[in-house]
């Protein structure tokens, strides 16, 4: 992924509910388009150029970009050319951790694969809604930068506890002695 704009917190600890999806819509044939999405989010994959204004803040996009919008925001799309959008309207489950997701990002070489995946989710949605939900959830997680995938709602952990947890995660299949773990993270067994 190349360019990333500012971030927005999204709850992704549980799968979202899908409201509507489209494998392909053509836009940009008639001036600006104004929207206000009440109570749901939108993922757009763009094939075309323009800019998206969210509550007055401008986010430019080009072919190969993914954009995410949240509920109760005033959206204005200004298209510079005919633009094809593949999109999903969804509602994340509240409660639980949130992660930061870019509002607009260039997917680069990953775009075609993500667009194909989102189109297939759109095709699945009516016949196999549970499977579609799982696949959309995966797509959303793929849009979260690795460095932002750490929960923003997770409590701050003492570095020693964090080190112990990391060591345990890496050695789950092995027996771990308390003394060995303490030695590995640089504390006494009593500590």
Short mmCIF file of N, CA and C in Angstrom, two decimals:
data_model
loop_
_atom_site.label_atom_id
_atom_site.label_comp_id
_atom_site.label_asym_id
_atom_site.label_seq_id
_atom_site.Cartn_x
_atom_site.Cartn_y
_atom_site.Cartn_z
N UNK A 1 0.84 -1.17 0.00
CA UNK A 1 0.00 0.00 0.00
C UNK A 1 0.88 1.23 0.00
N UNK A 2 0.53 2.16 -0.80
CA UNK A 2 1.38 3.32 -0.97
C UNK A 2 0.94 4.48 -0.10
N UNK A 3 -0.01 5.28 -0.55
CA UNK A 3 -0.41 6.48 0.16
C UNK A 3 -1.51 6.16 1.16
N UNK A 4 -1.43 6.73 2.35
CA UNK A 4 -2.47 6.57 3.36
C UNK A 4 -2.86 7.93 3.88
N UNK A 5 -4.15 8.18 3.96
CA UNK A 5 -4.62 9.45 4.52
C UNK A 5 -4.83 9.27 6.01
N UNK A 6 -5.47 10.26 6.61
CA UNK A 6 -5.71 10.17 8.05
C UNK A 6 -6.56 8.95 8.38
N UNK A 7 -6.60 8.61 9.62
CA UNK A 7 -7.22 7.36 10.09
C UNK A 7 -8.52 7.65 10.82
N UNK A 8 -9.34 6.61 10.92
CA UNK A 8 -10.58 6.67 11.68
C UNK A 8 -10.74 5.36 12.44
N UNK A 9 -11.19 5.43 13.68
CA UNK A 9 -11.36 4.22 14.49
C UNK A 9 -12.60 3.46 14.03
N UNK A 10 -12.45 2.14 13.94
CA UNK A 10 -13.56 1.28 13.54
C UNK A 10 -13.55 0.04 14.43
N UNK A 11 -14.72 -0.37 14.95
CA UNK A 11 -14.76 -1.60 15.75
C UNK A 11 -14.73 -2.82 14.82
N UNK A 12 -13.68 -3.63 14.94
CA UNK A 12 -13.55 -4.81 14.09
C UNK A 12 -13.28 -6.08 14.89
N UNK A 13 -13.53 -6.07 16.20
CA UNK A 13 -13.25 -7.27 16.97
C UNK A 13 -14.27 -8.37 16.70
N UNK A 14 -15.40 -8.01 16.12
CA UNK A 14 -16.42 -8.99 15.73
C UNK A 14 -16.88 -8.70 14.30
N UNK A 15 -17.44 -9.69 13.60
CA UNK A 15 -17.84 -9.45 12.21
C UNK A 15 -18.95 -8.42 12.09
N UNK A 16 -18.92 -7.62 11.02
CA UNK A 16 -19.96 -6.61 10.81
C UNK A 16 -21.21 -7.23 10.20
N UNK A 17 -22.31 -6.52 10.28
CA UNK A 17 -23.53 -6.90 9.56
C UNK A 17 -23.49 -6.19 8.21
N UNK A 18 -23.84 -6.90 7.16
CA UNK A 18 -23.88 -6.31 5.82
C UNK A 18 -25.31 -5.85 5.55
N UNK A 19 -25.45 -4.62 5.07
CA UNK A 19 -26.76 -4.09 4.70
C UNK A 19 -27.01 -4.23 3.20
N UNK A 20 -26.07 -3.71 2.40
CA UNK A 20 -26.19 -3.72 0.94
C UNK A 20 -24.78 -3.81 0.35
N UNK A 21 -24.74 -4.32 -0.87
CA UNK A 21 -23.46 -4.38 -1.57
C UNK A 21 -23.70 -4.20 -3.06
N UNK A 22 -22.66 -3.76 -3.74
CA UNK A 22 -22.73 -3.67 -5.20
C UNK A 22 -21.38 -4.06 -5.78
N UNK A 23 -21.42 -4.94 -6.73
CA UNK A 23 -20.19 -5.35 -7.40
C UNK A 23 -19.66 -4.30 -8.35
N UNK A 24 -20.56 -3.35 -8.76
CA UNK A 24 -20.11 -2.37 -9.75
C UNK A 24 -21.20 -1.33 -9.95
N UNK A 25 -20.89 -0.06 -9.69
CA UNK A 25 -21.78 1.08 -9.97
C UNK A 25 -20.98 2.14 -10.70
N UNK A 26 -21.59 2.77 -11.68
CA UNK A 26 -20.94 3.83 -12.44
C UNK A 26 -21.38 5.18 -11.87
N UNK A 27 -20.41 6.06 -11.64
CA UNK A 27 -20.65 7.40 -11.10
C UNK A 27 -19.89 8.42 -11.94
N UNK A 28 -20.15 9.68 -11.66
CA UNK A 28 -19.41 10.75 -12.30
C UNK A 28 -20.00 11.24 -13.61
N UNK A 29 -21.22 10.82 -13.89
CA UNK A 29 -21.85 11.24 -15.14
C UNK A 29 -22.67 12.51 -14.98
N UNK A 30 -23.01 12.87 -13.70
CA UNK A 30 -23.87 14.03 -13.44
C UNK A 30 -23.40 14.83 -12.24
N UNK A 31 -22.34 15.53 -12.29
CA UNK A 31 -21.93 16.43 -11.22
C UNK A 31 -21.66 15.76 -9.88
N UNK A 32 -21.65 16.58 -8.84
CA UNK A 32 -21.35 16.10 -7.49
C UNK A 32 -22.50 15.22 -6.96
N UNK A 33 -22.14 14.27 -6.12
CA UNK A 33 -23.13 13.41 -5.47
C UNK A 33 -23.03 13.62 -3.97
N UNK A 34 -24.17 13.90 -3.34
CA UNK A 34 -24.25 14.18 -1.90
C UNK A 34 -24.92 13.01 -1.19
N UNK A 35 -24.34 12.59 -0.06
CA UNK A 35 -24.89 11.48 0.72
C UNK A 35 -24.74 11.79 2.21
N UNK A 36 -25.57 11.15 2.98
CA UNK A 36 -25.42 11.10 4.44
C UNK A 36 -25.85 9.70 4.83
N UNK A 37 -24.91 8.90 5.31
CA UNK A 37 -25.19 7.51 5.65
C UNK A 37 -25.56 7.43 7.12
N UNK A 38 -26.82 7.19 7.37
CA UNK A 38 -27.30 7.11 8.75
C UNK A 38 -27.10 5.71 9.31
N UNK A 39 -26.34 5.61 10.38
CA UNK A 39 -26.15 4.38 11.14
C UNK A 39 -25.37 3.28 10.42
N UNK A 40 -24.73 3.56 9.30
CA UNK A 40 -23.92 2.52 8.68
C UNK A 40 -22.67 3.10 8.04
N UNK A 41 -21.71 2.23 7.83
CA UNK A 41 -20.42 2.55 7.24
C UNK A 41 -20.43 2.16 5.77
N UNK A 42 -19.46 2.66 5.01
CA UNK A 42 -19.35 2.29 3.61
C UNK A 42 -17.88 2.09 3.25
N UNK A 43 -17.62 0.98 2.57
CA UNK A 43 -16.31 0.72 1.97
C UNK A 43 -16.47 0.91 0.46
N UNK A 44 -15.64 1.74 -0.15
CA UNK A 44 -15.64 1.96 -1.59
C UNK A 44 -14.29 1.58 -2.16
N UNK A 45 -14.30 0.88 -3.27
CA UNK A 45 -13.10 0.66 -4.07
C UNK A 45 -13.31 1.42 -5.37
N UNK A 46 -12.39 2.32 -5.70
CA UNK A 46 -12.56 3.27 -6.81
C UNK A 46 -11.77 2.86 -8.05
N UNK A 47 -12.44 3.00 -9.20
CA UNK A 47 -11.79 2.92 -10.51
C UNK A 47 -12.18 4.21 -11.22
N UNK A 48 -11.40 5.25 -11.03
CA UNK A 48 -11.68 6.57 -11.56
C UNK A 48 -11.05 7.61 -10.65
N UNK A 49 -11.23 8.88 -10.99
CA UNK A 49 -10.59 9.95 -10.22
C UNK A 49 -11.61 10.93 -9.66
N UNK A 50 -11.24 11.52 -8.54
CA UNK A 50 -12.07 12.56 -7.95
C UNK A 50 -11.62 12.86 -6.53
N UNK A 51 -12.56 13.37 -5.77
CA UNK A 51 -12.29 13.63 -4.36
C UNK A 51 -13.56 13.41 -3.56
N UNK A 52 -13.34 13.04 -2.34
CA UNK A 52 -14.44 12.83 -1.40
C UNK A 52 -14.29 13.85 -0.28
N UNK A 53 -15.35 14.60 -0.03
CA UNK A 53 -15.38 15.54 1.09
C UNK A 53 -16.20 14.90 2.20
N UNK A 54 -15.59 14.75 3.37
CA UNK A 54 -16.30 14.21 4.54
C UNK A 54 -16.35 15.32 5.57
N UNK A 55 -17.55 15.82 5.81
CA UNK A 55 -17.75 16.93 6.74
C UNK A 55 -16.78 18.08 6.44
N UNK A 56 -16.54 18.33 5.14
CA UNK A 56 -15.70 19.45 4.71
C UNK A 56 -14.22 19.12 4.54
N UNK A 57 -13.76 17.97 5.01
CA UNK A 57 -12.36 17.58 4.82
C UNK A 57 -12.23 16.80 3.52
N UNK A 58 -11.25 17.17 2.69
CA UNK A 58 -11.11 16.62 1.34
C UNK A 58 -10.14 15.44 1.33
N UNK A 59 -10.57 14.35 0.67
CA UNK A 59 -9.75 13.15 0.48
C UNK A 59 -9.75 12.81 -1.01
N UNK A 60 -8.65 13.10 -1.73
CA UNK A 60 -8.59 12.76 -3.15
C UNK A 60 -8.48 11.26 -3.35
N UNK A 61 -8.97 10.79 -4.50
CA UNK A 61 -8.81 9.37 -4.83
C UNK A 61 -8.54 9.22 -6.32
N UNK A 62 -7.92 8.10 -6.66
CA UNK A 62 -7.63 7.71 -8.04
C UNK A 62 -8.00 6.24 -8.18
N UNK A 63 -7.91 5.74 -9.39
CA UNK A 63 -8.12 4.31 -9.60
C UNK A 63 -7.17 3.53 -8.71
N UNK A 64 -7.70 2.51 -8.07
CA UNK A 64 -6.88 1.68 -7.19
C UNK A 64 -6.94 2.09 -5.73
N UNK A 65 -7.79 3.06 -5.38
CA UNK A 65 -7.91 3.51 -3.99
C UNK A 65 -9.08 2.83 -3.30
N UNK A 66 -8.96 2.68 -2.00
CA UNK A 66 -10.06 2.23 -1.13
C UNK A 66 -10.39 3.39 -0.20
N UNK A 67 -11.67 3.62 0.00
CA UNK A 67 -12.12 4.66 0.92
C UNK A 67 -13.11 4.09 1.91
N UNK A 68 -13.08 4.61 3.12
CA UNK A 68 -14.00 4.15 4.17
C UNK A 68 -14.70 5.37 4.75
N UNK A 69 -16.02 5.29 4.90
CA UNK A 69 -16.77 6.37 5.52
C UNK A 69 -17.59 5.81 6.67
N UNK A 70 -17.95 6.66 7.60
CA UNK A 70 -18.63 6.26 8.82
C UNK A 70 -20.01 6.93 8.87
N UNK A 71 -20.85 6.50 9.78
CA UNK A 71 -22.22 7.03 9.85
C UNK A 71 -22.28 8.51 10.22
N UNK A 72 -23.39 9.11 9.81
CA UNK A 72 -23.75 10.47 10.21
C UNK A 72 -22.74 11.52 9.80
N UNK A 73 -22.08 11.31 8.68
CA UNK A 73 -21.16 12.31 8.12
C UNK A 73 -21.74 12.80 6.80
N UNK A 74 -21.51 14.06 6.50
CA UNK A 74 -21.94 14.61 5.22
C UNK A 74 -20.86 14.31 4.18
N UNK A 75 -21.25 13.58 3.13
CA UNK A 75 -20.33 13.13 2.10
C UNK A 75 -20.65 13.80 0.78
N UNK A 76 -19.62 14.31 0.10
CA UNK A 76 -19.79 14.86 -1.23
C UNK A 76 -18.69 14.25 -2.11
N UNK A 77 -19.12 13.52 -3.15
CA UNK A 77 -18.20 12.95 -4.12
C UNK A 77 -18.15 13.88 -5.32
N UNK A 78 -16.95 14.32 -5.69
CA UNK A 78 -16.73 15.12 -6.90
C UNK A 78 -15.87 14.27 -7.82
N UNK A 79 -16.45 13.81 -8.91
CA UNK A 79 -15.74 12.92 -9.82
C UNK A 79 -15.13 13.72 -10.97
N UNK A 80 -13.88 13.42 -11.30
CA UNK A 80 -13.21 14.08 -12.42
C UNK A 80 -13.36 13.29 -13.71
N UNK A 81 -13.80 12.05 -13.57
CA UNK A 81 -14.00 11.18 -14.74
C UNK A 81 -15.06 10.15 -14.37
N UNK A 82 -15.50 9.40 -15.36
CA UNK A 82 -16.40 8.28 -15.09
C UNK A 82 -15.70 7.37 -14.08
N UNK A 83 -16.38 7.03 -13.02
CA UNK A 83 -15.78 6.25 -11.95
C UNK A 83 -16.66 5.04 -11.62
N UNK A 84 -16.03 3.90 -11.54
CA UNK A 84 -16.73 2.68 -11.14
C UNK A 84 -16.40 2.45 -9.68
N UNK A 85 -17.45 2.26 -8.87
CA UNK A 85 -17.25 1.97 -7.44
C UNK A 85 -17.80 0.58 -7.15
N UNK A 86 -17.01 -0.19 -6.46
CA UNK A 86 -17.46 -1.44 -5.86
C UNK A 86 -17.57 -1.13 -4.38
N UNK A 87 -18.74 -1.41 -3.78
CA UNK A 87 -18.96 -0.92 -2.42
C UNK A 87 -19.74 -1.90 -1.56
N UNK A 88 -19.65 -1.65 -0.25
CA UNK A 88 -20.41 -2.41 0.74
C UNK A 88 -20.86 -1.45 1.83
N UNK A 89 -22.13 -1.51 2.18
CA UNK A 89 -22.66 -0.79 3.34
C UNK A 89 -22.75 -1.81 4.47
N UNK A 90 -22.20 -1.47 5.62
CA UNK A 90 -22.15 -2.43 6.72
C UNK A 90 -22.25 -1.71 8.06
N UNK A 91 -22.54 -2.50 9.09
CA UNK A 91 -22.62 -1.97 10.45
C UNK A 91 -21.70 -2.82 11.32
N UNK A 92 -20.59 -2.23 11.82
CA UNK A 92 -19.73 -2.98 12.73
C UNK A 92 -20.45 -3.23 14.06
N UNK A 93 -20.15 -4.34 14.69
CA UNK A 93 -20.71 -4.60 16.01
C UNK A 93 -19.98 -3.74 17.03
N UNK A 94 -20.73 -3.04 17.84
CA UNK A 94 -20.11 -2.19 18.86
C UNK A 94 -19.71 -3.03 20.06
N UNK A 95 -18.95 -2.40 20.91
CA UNK A 95 -18.42 -3.12 22.07
C UNK A 95 -17.20 -3.90 21.62
N UNK A 96 -16.19 -3.83 22.37
CA UNK A 96 -14.95 -4.49 21.96
C UNK A 96 -13.97 -3.48 21.43
N UNK A 97 -12.87 -3.98 20.99
CA UNK A 97 -11.75 -3.13 20.57
C UNK A 97 -12.01 -2.46 19.23
N UNK A 98 -11.38 -1.32 19.04
CA UNK A 98 -11.38 -0.64 17.75
C UNK A 98 -9.97 -0.63 17.20
N UNK A 99 -9.86 -0.46 15.89
CA UNK A 99 -8.56 -0.29 15.24
C UNK A 99 -8.65 0.94 14.35
N UNK A 100 -7.51 1.49 14.00
CA UNK A 100 -7.46 2.64 13.11
C UNK A 100 -7.38 2.14 11.67
N UNK A 101 -8.23 2.71 10.82
CA UNK A 101 -8.24 2.33 9.41
C UNK A 101 -8.09 3.62 8.58
N UNK A 102 -7.29 3.59 7.51
CA UNK A 102 -7.16 4.79 6.70
C UNK A 102 -8.49 5.17 6.05
N UNK A 103 -8.78 6.45 6.02
CA UNK A 103 -10.00 6.93 5.39
C UNK A 103 -9.89 6.74 3.88
N UNK A 104 -8.71 6.96 3.34
CA UNK A 104 -8.46 6.76 1.91
C UNK A 104 -7.06 6.19 1.79
N UNK A 105 -6.90 5.15 0.96
CA UNK A 105 -5.57 4.58 0.77
C UNK A 105 -5.42 4.00 -0.63
N UNK A 106 -4.21 4.08 -1.14
CA UNK A 106 -3.85 3.52 -2.43
C UNK A 106 -3.50 2.05 -2.19
N UNK A 107 -4.24 1.15 -2.81
CA UNK A 107 -3.99 -0.28 -2.60
C UNK A 107 -2.91 -0.83 -3.51
N UNK A 108 -2.47 -0.04 -4.47
CA UNK A 108 -1.40 -0.48 -5.36
C UNK A 108 -1.73 -1.81 -6.03
N UNK A 109 -0.77 -2.73 -6.01
CA UNK A 109 -0.93 -4.02 -6.67
C UNK A 109 -2.01 -4.89 -6.02
N UNK A 110 -2.43 -4.57 -4.80
CA UNK A 110 -3.46 -5.37 -4.12
C UNK A 110 -4.88 -5.02 -4.56
N UNK A 111 -5.02 -3.92 -5.32
CA UNK A 111 -6.37 -3.44 -5.65
C UNK A 111 -7.20 -4.47 -6.40
N UNK A 112 -6.68 -5.01 -7.49
CA UNK A 112 -7.48 -5.93 -8.31
C UNK A 112 -7.94 -7.14 -7.51
N UNK A 113 -7.07 -7.66 -6.67
CA UNK A 113 -7.45 -8.82 -5.85
C UNK A 113 -8.54 -8.44 -4.85
N UNK A 114 -8.40 -7.29 -4.19
CA UNK A 114 -9.43 -6.87 -3.23
C UNK A 114 -10.76 -6.57 -3.93
N UNK A 115 -10.70 -5.94 -5.10
CA UNK A 115 -11.92 -5.64 -5.85
C UNK A 115 -12.62 -6.94 -6.26
N UNK A 116 -11.84 -7.90 -6.76
CA UNK A 116 -12.41 -9.20 -7.14
C UNK A 116 -13.02 -9.88 -5.91
N UNK A 117 -12.33 -9.81 -4.78
CA UNK A 117 -12.85 -10.40 -3.54
C UNK A 117 -14.15 -9.72 -3.11
N UNK A 118 -14.20 -8.39 -3.17
CA UNK A 118 -15.42 -7.68 -2.76
C UNK A 118 -16.56 -7.96 -3.73
N UNK A 119 -16.27 -8.09 -5.01
CA UNK A 119 -17.31 -8.45 -5.97
C UNK A 119 -17.86 -9.85 -5.69
N UNK A 120 -16.99 -10.77 -5.32
CA UNK A 120 -17.46 -12.13 -5.02
C UNK A 120 -18.29 -12.14 -3.73
N UNK A 121 -17.93 -11.28 -2.76
CA UNK A 121 -18.74 -11.17 -1.53
C UNK A 121 -20.12 -10.66 -1.90
N UNK A 122 -20.19 -9.70 -2.81
CA UNK A 122 -21.47 -9.16 -3.26
C UNK A 122 -22.32 -10.25 -3.89
N UNK A 123 -21.71 -11.12 -4.68
CA UNK A 123 -22.43 -12.24 -5.30
C UNK A 123 -22.91 -13.26 -4.27
N UNK A 124 -22.11 -13.47 -3.24
CA UNK A 124 -22.45 -14.45 -2.18
C UNK A 124 -23.55 -13.96 -1.23
N UNK A 125 -23.68 -12.64 -1.12
CA UNK A 125 -24.46 -12.04 -0.04
C UNK A 125 -25.88 -12.59 0.08
N UNK A 126 -26.59 -12.74 -1.01
CA UNK A 126 -27.97 -13.24 -0.93
C UNK A 126 -28.04 -14.74 -0.63
N UNK A 127 -27.17 -15.50 -1.25
CA UNK A 127 -27.22 -16.96 -1.11
C UNK A 127 -26.59 -17.48 0.18
N UNK A 128 -25.48 -16.87 0.59
CA UNK A 128 -24.75 -17.33 1.77
C UNK A 128 -24.33 -16.13 2.61
N UNK A 129 -25.28 -15.49 3.30
CA UNK A 129 -24.96 -14.25 4.02
C UNK A 129 -23.88 -14.41 5.09
N UNK A 130 -23.85 -15.54 5.80
CA UNK A 130 -22.84 -15.72 6.84
C UNK A 130 -21.44 -15.78 6.24
N UNK A 131 -21.32 -16.45 5.13
CA UNK A 131 -20.02 -16.54 4.46
C UNK A 131 -19.61 -15.16 3.93
N UNK A 132 -20.58 -14.41 3.39
CA UNK A 132 -20.30 -13.06 2.89
C UNK A 132 -19.79 -12.17 4.03
N UNK A 133 -20.42 -12.27 5.20
CA UNK A 133 -20.00 -11.47 6.36
C UNK A 133 -18.56 -11.80 6.73
N UNK A 134 -18.23 -13.08 6.77
CA UNK A 134 -16.86 -13.47 7.12
C UNK A 134 -15.85 -12.93 6.11
N UNK A 135 -16.20 -12.97 4.84
CA UNK A 135 -15.28 -12.49 3.81
C UNK A 135 -15.13 -10.98 3.84
N UNK A 136 -16.24 -10.25 4.08
CA UNK A 136 -16.14 -8.79 4.21
C UNK A 136 -15.28 -8.42 5.42
N UNK A 137 -15.48 -9.13 6.52
CA UNK A 137 -14.68 -8.88 7.73
C UNK A 137 -13.20 -9.03 7.41
N UNK A 138 -12.86 -10.08 6.67
CA UNK A 138 -11.46 -10.30 6.28
C UNK A 138 -10.95 -9.16 5.40
N UNK A 139 -11.76 -8.71 4.45
CA UNK A 139 -11.35 -7.60 3.58
C UNK A 139 -11.08 -6.35 4.41
N UNK A 140 -11.96 -6.04 5.35
CA UNK A 140 -11.76 -4.87 6.20
C UNK A 140 -10.46 -4.98 6.98
N UNK A 141 -10.17 -6.16 7.53
CA UNK A 141 -8.92 -6.34 8.26
C UNK A 141 -7.71 -6.18 7.35
N UNK A 142 -7.85 -6.58 6.08
CA UNK A 142 -6.74 -6.42 5.13
C UNK A 142 -6.46 -4.95 4.84
N UNK A 143 -7.44 -4.08 5.08
CA UNK A 143 -7.24 -2.64 4.86
C UNK A 143 -6.62 -1.94 6.06
N UNK A 144 -6.57 -2.60 7.20
CA UNK A 144 -5.98 -2.02 8.40
C UNK A 144 -4.47 -2.18 8.31
N UNK A 145 -3.71 -1.08 8.37
CA UNK A 145 -2.26 -1.21 8.32
C UNK A 145 -1.75 -2.07 9.48
N UNK A 146 -0.73 -2.84 9.21
CA UNK A 146 -0.18 -3.74 10.22
C UNK A 146 0.16 -3.00 11.50
N UNK A 147 0.75 -1.81 11.38
CA UNK A 147 1.12 -1.06 12.58
C UNK A 147 -0.08 -0.50 13.32
N UNK A 148 -1.26 -0.45 12.68
CA UNK A 148 -2.47 0.05 13.34
C UNK A 148 -3.35 -1.08 13.81
N UNK A 149 -3.00 -2.32 13.49
CA UNK A 149 -3.86 -3.46 13.82
C UNK A 149 -3.88 -3.75 15.32
N UNK A 150 -3.01 -3.12 16.06
CA UNK A 150 -3.04 -3.25 17.51
C UNK A 150 -4.23 -2.48 18.05
N UNK A 151 -5.01 -3.07 18.89
CA UNK A 151 -6.23 -2.46 19.39
C UNK A 151 -5.97 -1.13 20.08
N UNK A 152 -6.81 -0.13 19.76
CA UNK A 152 -6.69 1.16 20.44
C UNK A 152 -7.42 1.15 21.78
N UNK A 153 -8.24 0.12 22.01
CA UNK A 153 -8.97 0.03 23.27
C UNK A 153 -8.26 -0.88 24.28
N UNK A 154 -7.17 -1.50 23.85
CA UNK A 154 -6.46 -2.41 24.73
C UNK A 154 -5.77 -1.62 25.83
N UNK A 155 -5.88 -2.08 27.07
CA UNK A 155 -5.23 -1.35 28.15
C UNK A 155 -3.71 -1.39 28.01
N UNK A 156 -3.05 -0.37 28.52
CA UNK A 156 -1.59 -0.32 28.49
C UNK A 156 -1.05 -1.42 29.40
N UNK A 157 -0.14 -2.21 28.88
CA UNK A 157 0.45 -3.29 29.66
C UNK A 157 1.88 -2.91 30.04
N UNK A 158 2.26 -3.30 31.24
CA UNK A 158 3.64 -3.12 31.67
C UNK A 158 4.54 -3.86 30.68
N UNK A 159 5.69 -3.30 30.34
CA UNK A 159 6.58 -3.94 29.36
C UNK A 159 6.95 -5.38 29.72
N UNK A 160 7.08 -5.68 31.01
CA UNK A 160 7.41 -7.05 31.42
C UNK A 160 6.27 -8.00 31.09
N UNK A 161 5.04 -7.57 31.37
CA UNK A 161 3.87 -8.39 31.06
C UNK A 161 3.74 -8.57 29.55
N UNK A 162 3.95 -7.49 28.80
CA UNK A 162 3.88 -7.56 27.34
C UNK A 162 4.94 -8.51 26.80
N UNK A 163 6.14 -8.46 27.36
CA UNK A 163 7.20 -9.37 26.93
C UNK A 163 6.86 -10.82 27.23
N UNK A 164 6.30 -11.07 28.41
CA UNK A 164 5.90 -12.43 28.77
C UNK A 164 4.81 -12.93 27.82
N UNK A 165 3.84 -12.09 27.54
CA UNK A 165 2.76 -12.49 26.63
C UNK A 165 3.29 -12.79 25.23
N UNK A 166 4.22 -11.98 24.76
CA UNK A 166 4.79 -12.20 23.43
C UNK A 166 5.56 -13.52 23.38
N UNK A 167 6.33 -13.79 24.43
CA UNK A 167 7.09 -15.05 24.48
C UNK A 167 6.15 -16.25 24.51
N UNK A 168 5.11 -16.15 25.30
CA UNK A 168 4.13 -17.25 25.39
C UNK A 168 3.45 -17.47 24.03
N UNK A 169 3.07 -16.39 23.37
CA UNK A 169 2.45 -16.51 22.05
C UNK A 169 3.34 -17.23 21.06
N UNK A 170 4.65 -16.96 21.12
CA UNK A 170 5.58 -17.59 20.19
C UNK A 170 5.87 -19.05 20.52
N UNK A 171 5.55 -19.47 21.74
CA UNK A 171 5.90 -20.82 22.18
C UNK A 171 4.68 -21.59 22.71
N UNK A 172 3.52 -21.33 22.13
CA UNK A 172 2.29 -21.96 22.62
C UNK A 172 2.33 -23.49 22.56
N UNK A 173 2.99 -24.04 21.58
CA UNK A 173 3.00 -25.49 21.41
C UNK A 173 4.01 -26.20 22.31
N UNK A 174 4.78 -25.44 23.09
CA UNK A 174 5.84 -26.01 23.92
C UNK A 174 5.51 -25.82 25.40
N UNK A 175 5.98 -26.73 26.22
CA UNK A 175 5.82 -26.49 27.67
C UNK A 175 6.74 -25.34 28.09
N UNK A 176 6.23 -24.46 28.93
CA UNK A 176 7.02 -23.31 29.37
C UNK A 176 7.08 -23.33 30.89
N UNK A 177 8.29 -23.32 31.41
CA UNK A 177 8.50 -23.27 32.86
C UNK A 177 8.54 -21.81 33.29
N UNK A 178 8.04 -21.52 34.47
CA UNK A 178 8.02 -20.15 34.98
C UNK A 178 9.43 -19.58 35.05
N UNK A 179 10.38 -20.35 35.56
CA UNK A 179 11.76 -19.88 35.68
C UNK A 179 12.36 -19.56 34.31
N UNK A 180 12.10 -20.41 33.34
CA UNK A 180 12.61 -20.19 31.98
C UNK A 180 12.01 -18.91 31.38
N UNK A 181 10.71 -18.73 31.57
CA UNK A 181 10.03 -17.53 31.06
C UNK A 181 10.62 -16.27 31.72
N UNK A 182 10.79 -16.31 33.04
CA UNK A 182 11.34 -15.17 33.75
C UNK A 182 12.73 -14.83 33.22
N UNK A 183 13.57 -15.87 33.03
CA UNK A 183 14.92 -15.65 32.52
C UNK A 183 14.87 -15.01 31.12
N UNK A 184 14.01 -15.50 30.25
CA UNK A 184 13.91 -15.01 28.87
C UNK A 184 13.51 -13.52 28.81
N UNK A 185 12.67 -13.07 29.77
CA UNK A 185 12.22 -11.68 29.72
C UNK A 185 13.00 -10.79 30.70
N UNK A 186 14.00 -11.38 31.37
CA UNK A 186 14.91 -10.58 32.19
C UNK A 186 14.38 -10.16 33.56
N UNK A 187 13.59 -11.03 34.19
CA UNK A 187 13.11 -10.75 35.56
C UNK A 187 13.34 -11.98 36.40
N UNK A 188 13.18 -11.83 37.71
CA UNK A 188 13.32 -12.98 38.59
C UNK A 188 12.05 -13.82 38.55
N UNK A 189 12.17 -15.07 38.93
CA UNK A 189 11.01 -15.96 38.94
C UNK A 189 9.93 -15.44 39.90
N UNK A 190 10.35 -14.86 41.02
CA UNK A 190 9.40 -14.31 41.98
C UNK A 190 8.65 -13.10 41.40
N UNK A 191 9.39 -12.28 40.67
CA UNK A 191 8.75 -11.11 40.06
C UNK A 191 7.68 -11.55 39.09
#
